[in-house]
Every structure is written in C-alpha cells, then in structure tokens.
Short mmCIF file of C-alpha atoms (C1' of nucleotides) in Angstrom, two decimals:
data_model
loop_
_atom_site.label_atom_id
_atom_site.label_comp_id
_atom_site.label_asym_id
_atom_site.label_seq_id
_atom_site.Cartn_x
_atom_site.Cartn_y
_atom_site.Cartn_z
CA MET F 1 -26.73 -40.00 11.79
CA PRO F 2 -29.76 -41.80 13.18
CA PHE F 3 -32.81 -40.17 14.72
CA SER F 4 -32.04 -37.15 12.62
CA LYS F 5 -34.01 -34.46 14.42
CA HIS F 6 -35.00 -36.02 17.66
CA SER F 7 -31.52 -37.01 18.69
CA ALA F 8 -30.62 -36.40 22.32
CA LYS F 9 -27.74 -34.19 21.30
CA GLN F 10 -29.06 -30.95 22.78
CA PRO F 11 -29.41 -30.68 26.57
CA ALA F 12 -32.94 -30.35 27.88
CA ARG F 13 -34.29 -26.80 27.60
CA ARG F 14 -34.59 -24.72 30.71
CA GLY F 15 -37.02 -22.00 31.49
CA ARG F 16 -40.24 -21.16 29.79
CA PRO F 17 -40.94 -23.35 26.78
CA ARG F 18 -41.17 -21.61 23.42
CA SER F 19 -44.62 -20.57 22.44
CA GLY F 20 -43.86 -20.68 18.74
CA GLY F 21 -44.59 -17.02 18.26
CA ARG F 22 -41.23 -16.34 16.77
CA GLU F 23 -41.54 -19.12 14.25
CA ALA F 24 -45.04 -18.08 13.30
CA ILE F 25 -43.79 -14.57 12.61
CA LEU F 26 -40.96 -15.83 10.43
CA ALA F 27 -43.31 -18.07 8.47
CA ALA F 28 -45.81 -15.27 7.96
CA ALA F 29 -43.09 -12.92 6.78
CA PHE F 30 -41.83 -15.48 4.30
CA GLU F 31 -45.33 -15.96 2.94
CA LEU F 32 -45.82 -12.25 2.46
CA LEU F 33 -42.49 -11.99 0.71
CA VAL F 34 -43.71 -14.50 -1.85
CA GLU F 35 -47.20 -13.07 -2.24
CA ARG F 36 -46.61 -9.34 -2.22
CA GLY F 37 -42.93 -8.65 -2.43
CA ALA F 38 -40.66 -7.06 0.12
CA SER F 39 -41.82 -3.48 -0.44
CA ARG F 40 -45.36 -4.40 0.44
CA LEU F 41 -44.54 -6.34 3.53
CA THR F 42 -45.58 -4.43 6.65
CA THR F 43 -44.89 -5.44 10.21
CA ARG F 44 -48.57 -4.96 10.87
CA GLU F 45 -49.62 -7.53 8.34
CA VAL F 46 -46.96 -9.95 9.42
CA ALA F 47 -48.29 -9.74 12.94
CA THR F 48 -51.88 -10.21 11.85
CA ARG F 49 -51.06 -13.22 9.75
CA ALA F 50 -48.90 -14.76 12.43
CA GLY F 51 -51.72 -14.28 14.91
CA VAL F 52 -49.66 -12.14 17.26
CA SER F 53 -49.56 -8.46 18.08
CA GLU F 54 -47.28 -6.07 16.35
CA GLY F 55 -45.41 -5.51 19.58
CA SER F 56 -44.32 -9.13 19.51
CA VAL F 57 -42.69 -8.66 16.17
CA PHE F 58 -40.53 -5.88 17.55
CA TYR F 59 -39.82 -7.75 20.72
CA HIS F 60 -38.35 -10.63 18.76
CA PHE F 61 -36.63 -8.82 15.93
CA THR F 62 -36.02 -5.26 17.13
CA ASP F 63 -37.09 -3.67 13.87
CA ARG F 64 -38.37 -4.39 10.41
CA THR F 65 -34.92 -4.84 8.96
CA GLY F 66 -34.10 -7.24 11.76
CA LEU F 67 -37.12 -9.30 10.88
CA LEU F 68 -36.24 -9.50 7.22
CA THR F 69 -32.63 -10.28 8.03
CA ALA F 70 -33.79 -13.13 10.23
CA VAL F 71 -36.04 -14.48 7.49
CA ILE F 72 -33.15 -14.43 5.06
CA GLU F 73 -30.56 -15.95 7.35
CA ASP F 74 -32.93 -18.55 8.75
CA SER F 75 -33.94 -19.70 5.31
CA LEU F 76 -30.38 -19.83 4.09
CA THR F 77 -29.23 -21.69 7.17
CA ALA F 78 -31.94 -24.28 6.67
CA LEU F 79 -30.96 -24.60 3.03
CA MET F 80 -27.29 -24.98 3.81
CA GLU F 81 -28.04 -28.37 5.27
CA VAL F 82 -29.57 -29.64 2.07
CA SER F 83 -27.07 -27.78 -0.07
CA PRO F 84 -26.23 -29.32 -3.44
CA SER F 85 -22.64 -30.07 -2.47
CA SER F 86 -23.77 -32.24 0.39
CA GLN F 87 -26.23 -33.99 -1.88
CA ALA F 88 -23.66 -34.67 -4.52
CA GLN F 89 -22.13 -37.48 -2.55
CA VAL F 90 -25.36 -39.39 -2.41
CA ALA F 91 -27.07 -38.57 -5.67
CA GLU F 92 -26.59 -41.39 -8.08
CA THR F 93 -27.64 -39.67 -11.26
CA LEU F 94 -27.43 -36.20 -12.71
CA ASP F 95 -31.17 -36.30 -12.88
CA ALA F 96 -31.53 -36.75 -9.15
CA LEU F 97 -28.85 -34.17 -8.45
CA THR F 98 -30.32 -31.48 -10.66
CA SER F 99 -33.90 -32.01 -9.56
CA GLY F 100 -32.68 -31.53 -6.01
CA ILE F 101 -30.96 -28.33 -7.02
CA GLU F 102 -34.10 -27.09 -8.70
CA ARG F 103 -36.06 -27.51 -5.49
CA PHE F 104 -33.25 -25.86 -3.61
CA LEU F 105 -33.25 -22.85 -5.89
CA ASP F 106 -36.98 -22.50 -5.59
CA LYS F 107 -36.61 -21.59 -1.95
CA ALA F 108 -33.28 -19.83 -2.08
CA LEU F 109 -34.41 -17.42 -4.76
CA ILE F 110 -37.21 -16.10 -2.59
CA VAL F 111 -34.85 -14.68 -0.02
CA LEU F 112 -32.14 -13.80 -2.51
CA ILE F 113 -34.64 -11.59 -4.28
CA ALA F 114 -36.11 -10.19 -1.10
CA ALA F 115 -32.67 -8.99 -0.08
CA GLN F 116 -32.44 -6.98 -3.28
CA SER F 117 -35.19 -4.63 -2.22
CA ASP F 118 -32.94 -2.90 0.27
CA ALA F 119 -29.23 -2.16 0.08
CA GLU F 120 -28.82 -2.86 3.77
CA LEU F 121 -30.40 -6.28 3.50
CA ARG F 122 -28.38 -7.01 0.43
CA ALA F 123 -25.11 -6.16 2.16
CA GLY F 124 -26.10 -8.22 5.18
CA MET F 125 -26.84 -11.22 3.05
CA ALA F 126 -23.58 -10.86 1.16
CA ALA F 127 -21.67 -10.84 4.44
CA PHE F 128 -23.60 -13.87 5.66
CA LEU F 129 -22.81 -15.80 2.51
CA LEU F 130 -19.16 -14.88 2.78
CA GLU F 131 -18.91 -15.91 6.44
CA ASN F 132 -20.46 -19.26 5.75
CA ASP F 133 -18.69 -19.85 2.50
CA PHE F 134 -22.08 -20.36 0.98
CA GLY F 135 -23.23 -19.58 -2.51
CA PRO F 136 -23.54 -20.98 -6.01
CA HIS F 137 -19.90 -22.00 -6.07
CA ARG F 138 -20.95 -24.75 -3.69
CA GLY F 139 -23.41 -25.94 -6.27
CA VAL F 140 -20.77 -25.80 -8.97
CA GLU F 141 -18.39 -27.75 -6.79
CA GLY F 142 -21.06 -30.32 -6.06
CA ILE F 143 -21.89 -30.94 -9.67
CA ALA F 144 -18.29 -30.78 -10.77
CA GLY F 145 -17.31 -33.30 -8.12
CA TYR F 146 -19.93 -35.67 -9.36
CA LEU F 147 -18.82 -35.23 -12.96
CA ARG F 148 -15.19 -35.71 -12.10
CA ALA F 149 -15.96 -38.98 -10.35
CA GLN F 150 -17.85 -40.21 -13.39
CA GLN F 151 -15.01 -39.04 -15.55
CA GLN F 152 -12.43 -40.94 -13.56
CA ALA F 153 -14.58 -44.01 -13.81
CA GLY F 154 -14.27 -43.65 -17.55
CA LEU F 155 -17.93 -42.91 -18.09
CA LEU F 156 -17.43 -39.43 -19.50
CA ARG F 157 -15.15 -37.78 -22.01
CA ALA F 158 -11.82 -37.17 -20.39
CA ASP F 159 -11.19 -33.85 -22.07
CA ILE F 160 -14.07 -31.86 -20.63
CA ASP F 161 -13.77 -29.32 -17.84
CA PRO F 162 -16.10 -30.37 -15.00
CA GLU F 163 -16.28 -26.88 -13.50
CA SER F 164 -17.40 -25.28 -16.72
CA VAL F 165 -19.97 -27.94 -17.42
CA ALA F 166 -21.24 -27.61 -13.87
CA MET F 167 -21.47 -23.85 -14.28
CA MET F 168 -23.53 -24.20 -17.43
CA LEU F 169 -25.79 -26.81 -15.95
CA LEU F 170 -26.36 -24.89 -12.74
CA GLY F 171 -26.84 -21.76 -14.79
CA SER F 172 -29.56 -23.31 -16.89
CA LEU F 173 -31.37 -24.43 -13.74
CA PHE F 174 -30.96 -21.00 -12.19
CA LEU F 175 -32.29 -19.28 -15.28
CA GLN F 176 -35.25 -21.61 -15.53
CA VAL F 177 -36.23 -21.23 -11.89
CA SER F 178 -35.64 -17.48 -11.97
CA MET F 179 -37.97 -16.97 -14.88
CA ARG F 180 -40.67 -19.12 -13.40
CA GLN F 181 -40.48 -17.12 -10.22
CA MET F 182 -39.71 -13.64 -11.46
CA VAL F 183 -41.95 -13.59 -14.50
CA SER F 184 -44.61 -16.25 -14.30
CA GLU F 185 -45.15 -19.80 -13.28
CA ASP F 186 -45.60 -21.14 -16.78
CA TYR F 187 -42.98 -18.99 -18.38
CA GLY F 188 -40.53 -21.83 -18.31
CA GLY F 189 -42.45 -23.37 -21.19
CA ASN F 190 -40.62 -21.04 -23.55
CA LEU F 191 -37.28 -22.44 -22.51
CA PRO F 192 -35.69 -25.86 -22.82
CA GLY F 193 -36.53 -27.73 -19.64
CA ARG F 194 -34.27 -29.61 -17.29
CA SER F 195 -34.79 -33.01 -18.90
CA GLN F 196 -34.15 -31.74 -22.41
CA VAL F 197 -30.98 -29.96 -21.35
CA LEU F 198 -29.84 -32.96 -19.38
CA ALA F 199 -30.38 -35.36 -22.25
CA SER F 200 -28.45 -33.13 -24.63
CA LEU F 201 -25.69 -32.64 -22.15
CA MET F 202 -25.32 -36.36 -21.55
CA ALA F 203 -24.87 -36.85 -25.25
CA MET F 204 -22.15 -34.23 -25.31
CA LEU F 205 -20.38 -35.69 -22.33
CA THR F 206 -19.92 -39.05 -23.89
CA PRO F 207 -17.51 -39.38 -26.80
CA ALA F 208 -18.91 -38.01 -30.03
CA PRO F 209 -19.38 -40.13 -33.09
CA GLN F 210 -16.50 -39.61 -35.49
CA MET T 1 -29.86 1.46 -41.05
CA PRO T 2 -27.70 4.55 -41.39
CA PHE T 3 -27.76 7.65 -39.19
CA SER T 4 -28.87 5.41 -36.40
CA LYS T 5 -30.31 7.90 -33.95
CA HIS T 6 -30.48 11.16 -35.79
CA SER T 7 -32.43 9.89 -38.72
CA ALA T 8 -35.20 12.11 -40.05
CA LYS T 9 -37.72 9.33 -39.63
CA GLN T 10 -39.87 11.04 -37.03
CA PRO T 11 -41.95 14.06 -38.08
CA ALA T 12 -40.89 17.37 -36.57
CA ARG T 13 -42.21 17.81 -33.05
CA ARG T 14 -45.03 20.22 -32.48
CA GLY T 15 -45.81 22.23 -29.44
CA ARG T 16 -43.63 23.01 -26.49
CA PRO T 17 -40.26 21.31 -26.66
CA ARG T 18 -39.48 18.82 -23.95
CA SER T 19 -37.64 20.18 -21.01
CA GLY T 20 -36.11 16.88 -20.11
CA GLY T 21 -37.76 16.74 -16.71
CA ARG T 22 -39.37 13.43 -17.40
CA GLU T 23 -36.12 11.86 -18.50
CA ALA T 24 -34.27 13.25 -15.50
CA ILE T 25 -36.82 11.69 -13.20
CA LEU T 26 -36.53 8.31 -14.90
CA ALA T 27 -32.77 8.42 -14.72
CA ALA T 28 -32.80 9.41 -11.05
CA ALA T 29 -35.23 6.62 -10.23
CA PHE T 30 -33.06 4.08 -12.01
CA GLU T 31 -30.04 5.26 -10.06
CA LEU T 32 -31.82 4.93 -6.76
CA LEU T 33 -33.00 1.47 -7.68
CA VAL T 34 -29.39 0.44 -8.07
CA GLU T 35 -28.08 2.22 -5.00
CA ARG T 36 -30.77 1.60 -2.41
CA GLY T 37 -33.21 -0.93 -3.75
CA ALA T 38 -36.85 -0.49 -4.60
CA SER T 39 -38.13 -0.44 -1.03
CA ARG T 40 -35.98 2.52 -0.18
CA LEU T 41 -36.83 4.55 -3.22
CA THR T 42 -39.06 7.49 -2.27
CA THR T 43 -40.67 9.89 -4.66
CA ARG T 44 -39.14 12.65 -2.58
CA GLU T 45 -35.63 11.52 -3.17
CA VAL T 46 -36.26 10.86 -6.82
CA ALA T 47 -37.46 14.44 -7.21
CA THR T 48 -34.52 15.89 -5.31
CA ARG T 49 -32.00 13.94 -7.32
CA ALA T 50 -33.67 14.78 -10.59
CA GLY T 51 -33.64 18.44 -9.62
CA VAL T 52 -37.42 18.83 -9.89
CA SER T 53 -40.22 19.15 -7.41
CA GLU T 54 -42.12 16.21 -6.14
CA GLY T 55 -45.23 17.48 -7.84
CA SER T 56 -43.53 16.99 -11.18
CA VAL T 57 -43.02 13.35 -10.49
CA PHE T 58 -46.73 12.87 -9.95
CA TYR T 59 -47.62 15.02 -12.90
CA HIS T 60 -45.63 12.77 -15.21
CA PHE T 61 -46.29 9.39 -13.70
CA THR T 62 -49.50 9.66 -11.70
CA ASP T 63 -48.18 7.72 -8.74
CA ARG T 64 -45.17 5.90 -7.39
CA THR T 65 -46.14 2.64 -9.02
CA GLY T 66 -46.56 4.44 -12.32
CA LEU T 67 -43.06 5.81 -12.02
CA LEU T 68 -41.55 2.42 -11.33
CA THR T 69 -43.57 0.84 -14.11
CA ALA T 70 -42.26 3.47 -16.48
CA VAL T 71 -38.68 2.86 -15.39
CA ILE T 72 -39.12 -0.84 -16.00
CA GLU T 73 -40.85 -0.58 -19.35
CA ASP T 74 -38.59 2.17 -20.62
CA SER T 75 -35.49 0.22 -19.77
CA LEU T 76 -36.82 -2.95 -21.31
CA THR T 77 -37.93 -1.16 -24.46
CA ALA T 78 -34.48 0.33 -24.88
CA LEU T 79 -32.96 -3.09 -24.37
CA MET T 80 -35.25 -4.75 -26.86
CA GLU T 81 -33.46 -2.91 -29.60
CA VAL T 82 -30.11 -4.37 -28.67
CA SER T 83 -31.62 -7.71 -27.78
CA PRO T 84 -29.42 -10.76 -28.26
CA SER T 85 -31.52 -12.18 -31.05
CA SER T 86 -30.98 -9.12 -33.17
CA GLN T 87 -27.28 -9.23 -32.42
CA ALA T 88 -26.96 -12.85 -33.36
CA GLN T 89 -27.07 -12.08 -37.03
CA VAL T 90 -24.09 -9.81 -36.86
CA ALA T 91 -21.94 -11.35 -34.16
CA GLU T 92 -19.19 -13.32 -35.76
CA THR T 93 -18.01 -15.25 -32.76
CA LEU T 94 -19.55 -16.74 -29.68
CA ASP T 95 -17.21 -14.51 -27.74
CA ALA T 96 -18.68 -11.36 -29.23
CA LEU T 97 -22.19 -12.68 -28.86
CA THR T 98 -21.87 -13.65 -25.22
CA SER T 99 -20.06 -10.52 -24.14
CA GLY T 100 -22.91 -8.55 -25.66
CA ILE T 101 -25.38 -10.64 -23.71
CA GLU T 102 -23.46 -10.05 -20.52
CA ARG T 103 -23.73 -6.30 -20.96
CA PHE T 104 -27.38 -6.71 -21.80
CA LEU T 105 -28.07 -8.70 -18.66
CA ASP T 106 -26.28 -6.13 -16.55
CA LYS T 107 -28.97 -3.61 -17.31
CA ALA T 108 -31.93 -5.93 -17.64
CA LEU T 109 -31.39 -7.48 -14.24
CA ILE T 110 -31.73 -4.12 -12.50
CA VAL T 111 -35.33 -3.72 -13.54
CA LEU T 112 -36.14 -7.40 -13.40
CA ILE T 113 -35.13 -7.38 -9.75
CA ALA T 114 -36.83 -4.08 -9.01
CA ALA T 115 -40.11 -5.52 -10.24
CA GLN T 116 -39.82 -8.31 -7.70
CA SER T 117 -40.25 -5.95 -4.77
CA ASP T 118 -43.94 -5.52 -5.50
CA ALA T 119 -46.45 -8.05 -6.80
CA GLU T 120 -48.16 -5.38 -8.86
CA LEU T 121 -44.96 -4.35 -10.60
CA ARG T 122 -44.08 -7.97 -11.14
CA ALA T 123 -47.41 -8.71 -12.79
CA GLY T 124 -47.14 -5.61 -14.94
CA MET T 125 -43.71 -6.58 -16.14
CA ALA T 126 -44.84 -10.12 -16.89
CA ALA T 127 -47.66 -8.76 -19.03
CA PHE T 128 -45.29 -6.40 -20.79
CA LEU T 129 -42.89 -9.21 -21.60
CA LEU T 130 -45.72 -11.34 -22.90
CA GLU T 131 -47.15 -8.60 -25.10
CA ASN T 132 -43.77 -7.93 -26.66
CA ASP T 133 -42.74 -11.54 -26.91
CA PHE T 134 -39.67 -10.54 -24.99
CA GLY T 135 -37.67 -12.58 -22.55
CA PRO T 136 -34.80 -15.02 -22.24
CA HIS T 137 -36.23 -17.27 -24.92
CA ARG T 138 -35.16 -14.58 -27.34
CA GLY T 139 -31.62 -14.96 -26.08
CA VAL T 140 -31.84 -18.72 -26.39
CA GLU T 141 -33.14 -18.38 -29.92
CA GLY T 142 -30.37 -15.96 -30.79
CA ILE T 143 -27.61 -18.20 -29.54
CA ALA T 144 -29.24 -21.33 -30.92
CA GLY T 145 -29.62 -19.71 -34.32
CA TYR T 146 -25.96 -18.88 -34.38
CA LEU T 147 -25.00 -22.39 -33.31
CA ARG T 148 -27.26 -23.98 -35.90
CA ALA T 149 -25.68 -21.93 -38.65
CA GLN T 150 -22.23 -23.01 -37.56
CA GLN T 151 -23.47 -26.55 -37.35
CA GLN T 152 -24.82 -26.51 -40.87
CA ALA T 153 -21.51 -25.15 -42.06
CA GLY T 154 -19.97 -28.27 -40.63
CA LEU T 155 -18.04 -26.44 -37.94
CA LEU T 156 -19.78 -28.09 -34.99
CA ARG T 157 -20.84 -31.56 -34.00
CA ALA T 158 -24.00 -32.44 -35.86
CA ASP T 159 -25.56 -34.36 -32.99
CA ILE T 160 -25.87 -31.57 -30.48
CA ASP T 161 -29.08 -29.74 -29.65
CA PRO T 162 -28.54 -26.00 -30.24
CA GLU T 163 -31.40 -24.97 -27.96
CA SER T 164 -30.08 -26.89 -25.01
CA VAL T 165 -26.56 -25.63 -25.49
CA ALA T 166 -27.89 -22.11 -25.82
CA MET T 167 -29.89 -22.52 -22.64
CA MET T 168 -26.83 -23.65 -20.73
CA LEU T 169 -24.65 -20.90 -22.10
CA LEU T 170 -27.20 -18.19 -21.43
CA GLY T 171 -27.82 -19.71 -18.03
CA SER T 172 -24.17 -19.52 -17.07
CA LEU T 173 -24.06 -15.87 -18.10
CA PHE T 174 -27.25 -15.16 -16.20
CA LEU T 175 -25.96 -16.85 -13.09
CA GLN T 176 -22.66 -15.02 -13.25
CA VAL T 177 -24.23 -11.60 -13.71
CA SER T 178 -26.88 -12.29 -11.10
CA MET T 179 -24.33 -13.13 -8.45
CA ARG T 180 -22.22 -10.12 -9.23
CA GLN T 181 -25.24 -7.90 -8.91
CA MET T 182 -27.21 -9.60 -6.15
CA VAL T 183 -24.36 -10.55 -3.88
CA SER T 184 -21.27 -8.56 -4.62
CA GLU T 185 -19.26 -7.18 -7.46
CA ASP T 186 -16.35 -9.52 -7.08
CA TYR T 187 -18.39 -12.55 -6.18
CA GLY T 188 -18.06 -13.87 -9.70
CA GLY T 189 -14.48 -14.77 -8.91
CA ASN T 190 -15.72 -17.91 -7.21
CA LEU T 191 -17.31 -19.11 -10.39
CA PRO T 192 -15.93 -20.11 -13.77
CA GLY T 193 -15.93 -16.98 -15.90
CA ARG T 194 -17.28 -16.46 -19.36
CA SER T 195 -14.04 -17.15 -21.18
CA GLN T 196 -13.36 -20.37 -19.30
CA VAL T 197 -16.85 -21.65 -19.92
CA LEU T 198 -16.67 -20.63 -23.54
CA ALA T 199 -13.37 -22.36 -24.13
CA SER T 200 -14.63 -25.57 -22.57
CA LEU T 201 -17.83 -25.41 -24.50
CA MET T 202 -16.04 -24.93 -27.80
CA ALA T 203 -14.06 -28.07 -27.10
CA MET T 204 -17.25 -29.98 -26.46
CA LEU T 205 -18.92 -28.66 -29.57
CA THR T 206 -16.27 -29.92 -31.88
CA PRO T 207 -15.92 -33.66 -32.41
CA ALA T 208 -14.22 -35.37 -29.50
CA PRO T 209 -11.05 -37.36 -29.79
CA GLN T 210 -11.89 -41.04 -30.06
"C1'" DG N 1 -44.91 21.63 -17.19
"C1'" DT N 2 -43.23 23.04 -12.96
"C1'" DC N 3 -43.54 24.90 -8.51
"C1'" DT N 4 -45.04 25.42 -3.30
"C1'" DA N 5 -47.74 24.08 0.35
"C1'" DT N 6 -50.30 20.95 2.64
"C1'" DA N 7 -53.52 17.28 3.57
"C1'" DG N 8 -54.18 12.50 4.61
"C1'" DG N 9 -52.92 8.14 5.55
"C1'" DT N 10 -49.87 4.53 6.61
"C1'" DT N 11 -46.24 2.63 9.13
"C1'" DG N 12 -42.49 1.63 12.08
"C1'" DA N 13 -41.54 1.83 16.68
"C1'" DT N 14 -42.21 2.64 21.93
"C1'" DA N 15 -44.35 2.35 26.70
"C1'" DG N 16 -46.32 0.03 30.16
"C1'" DA N 17 -49.77 -3.35 31.93
"C1'" DC N 18 -50.41 -8.29 32.28
"C1'" DG H 1 -43.36 -13.07 25.99
"C1'" DT H 2 -47.47 -11.00 24.58
"C1'" DC H 3 -50.85 -7.54 24.57
"C1'" DT H 4 -53.13 -2.73 23.89
"C1'" DA H 5 -52.69 1.90 23.03
"C1'" DT H 6 -50.43 5.54 21.10
"C1'" DC H 7 -46.97 8.47 18.97
"C1'" DA H 8 -44.00 10.56 15.72
"C1'" DA H 9 -42.24 10.41 11.28
"C1'" DC H 10 -42.54 9.81 6.81
"C1'" DC H 11 -44.27 9.61 2.46
"C1'" DT H 12 -47.66 9.60 -1.19
"C1'" DA H 13 -50.71 12.37 -3.40
"C1'" DT H 14 -53.56 16.68 -4.33
"C1'" DA H 15 -54.63 21.67 -5.04
"C1'" DG H 16 -53.83 25.75 -7.01
"C1'" DA H 17 -50.68 29.50 -8.47
"C1'" DC H 18 -47.27 30.68 -12.02
#
DNA sequence: GTCTATAGGTTGATAGAC
DNA sequence: GTCTATCAACCTATAGAC
C-alpha cells in the first residue's frame, strides 16, 4: 500500500477541523501513566499537561474511566497494526522479528499494566482483546509461523514444536521487558538478554552434534 | 529443618499478645488488591473488611502508602522462603520445579502489579528487591542450576546454555500466568500450556536424531 | 491497640458563558 | 469545543477517649 498515511482513502472531512485537543489529552494521560502510575493520574493534571481545561477532558471522555479506557484502546489499536504476526511475514531473521516484538511489548505493557489498577478497566480491556482477537497468541502464531517456514525449508530440526518454541521465546522477551519496566530500567542486566537467548536457541534448533 | 513453623527458635513473646488486627488488615488489603485493583482500594474498605476501625489501619501503617508497602513487602518476604532457587535443590523433575514456580508467580504477580499503580510503591519495591537480591534472576539461577546438574550427569545435551534455557522456560511460565491474571482466567487456553512446552523442551534438550 | 468523631484536602464531575 | 467557576462526595489522616 503506497502513500501509507496520506492516501486519499478517507473522504474529505466536513465541519469544524479538529483542534487536536483530544489527542493532546490522550498523550498527556499516557505520559502520566508512565511517570506516576494509574492511581496517581488525576484528570486535573492531565488537563494541565495537555494544555486544556479540565472541562475539556470530560467533554471528550465523559469520565475518568472513559479517558483511561480510551488511552488503553487507542494504544492497543495502534499497536495492532504493527503486531508481531503481521511483521512475521516480512522479518527475515529471528533477530529482526524479536527486536520488533521487544519494541512492541515496551508500549503494550504500559497500558496492560495501567488496566490492572482498576477491575473495571481490566474487564474492559479483556473484552476489547477478545473482540479483536488480539493478544499474545498472535505473537506466538507469528513466531511459530516463521519457525515453521524455516523448518519446512529444512533449516531447522524437524522434530521441534514451533508453538512451544515460540511461547518460550516470546515469554523470555515478555519477562525481560516486564522486569525492565516494572522493577527498574537496568534490571534486565541480571537476566540473559535477547541476543544471548537467541544464540542459544538457534543452536538448539539446528541438529545437535551426536 | 524439622517442626517447620512451630519450632522453638524464637524467644517467648513479651508484653501484650497480638490481637491479629494487623494481620487481618494486611489480608483484607491483599484481597481488595485482587478484586478491585490498587486504585480502587480505600483505607475505609480495608478497615471494614478487616473488621477494624479505620483508625487502626493508620495506627499500624501510618498512611495508605505504608499499608500498601507493607502488603507488598510482606508478601514478597513470605515468597522468598519458597523461592524457586531454594526449591531447585529438592525438585526432582522439571515438572515439579515449574509447577512450583507457577504457583509462586500466581502470588508474586499480585503485588508486582499492585506496585505499578504508583511510582512511589514501584520505587520502594525495586529497592526492596535489590536489597534482598530477590527477583526473577533467582528463578533463572534455580532452573539453570537444575539443568546444569542434569547436564553434568550426561542426561542433557552438553552444548546448550542452561541460563538461556532457564530464561525461556521461566519466561513462558511468566507470560502464561500474567495473561491469566491480567486478562482473564481462561485466557491461557490460547497459549501453549506448561506441559506442552515442557514436553517440547525436553525433546530439544536431549540429543536430536541425526 | 482499638475505637469514634471529625477535620482537611483533593478530586471527579457539572453548569453555563463564549 | 473550550473555558471558568463551583459543587458535592469521598477519602486520607488526626485527635482524644477507652
């Protein structure tokens, strides 16, 4: 698809052009989620940071929960387009594929965690994921698909289970990113990194020496 | 160590015996964390559920943050004693080891997630983990130690990297438990389960057919 | 250590002009 | 769509008696 964004697909907008207030609010809320955590996010501060009044926040999102729901669903929707399973077809190495997933997780985890602060948000997100058939199984499928292709080309051991390997690989990425984000930036140093895991895995995926 | 809990190690308590109020509050807070999420936990509701007055909560924990910090550190301290690395010496199969880790993660994730709702809690937990040299690297070490022992006994491929395999295995467990808890109970069905992953891994760990 | 009562402050949300 | 002004509710925290 050429002209990615600026394609003439959508009809010209009618009415008053968007002022960007809504987007500024969403961005500010996302920032605060990262910096302070969901419990410490107030509509007041979101408004201040977005450079709008608090009334605007409620105009656009009805209530605080509506705002957070929008942040979560917007982020996930944006991520769905760069989802691992859609990458898998183009990535030419496991290295490229997994580094893409790592970046993906970095953003997805923010909202996944934010949703955990409130049972209502959590349920809403679960429903959203279900409706859109979105979730880590897509990542597993993506990786497994790649592995299976390599396998059929005779480049990998024939007797391995692509799904299980994909689950372990995705899991190691998820654990690494989670710890960096949930504990501290440099906490990952304690754990085997992506390249080490990948190198070891590659060795295991090719036939072992007798 | 015999007589696990009821050993006579500790000197007899002096002074007024504990009434259990503190413990009831901690338990109630933990429950609410699971049911409603950290943002929706109020000191009022904690007190009600614990069957004490709100004043008691503040007497014991100074403030709301103090209460949550105590919940987090208490839970983690309890878990440190059944930490994977201490299990690794006794577990006789990867199956026993990983199912223990799964149960471990089920509890640990509750407080790990709760801490994410507030930057202050998050920082406190990070410091606590650092001080106690506690975290997933202990799990990796535990699994890797087990694998290395098996390897030296000639039961596993000699050319695999135990740390990387441990990271992947722990990662897959972490991912599975996270999704069950953060999305929905039966969400794990979409993903390869522990036994499937384990079976595939075992096949990979033993020398491949030529 | 636990209670009751209450103060104080913050916050989510609304109303109405522009 | 955005603003200002304001309210009502809630919730944390304190004081002081038992």
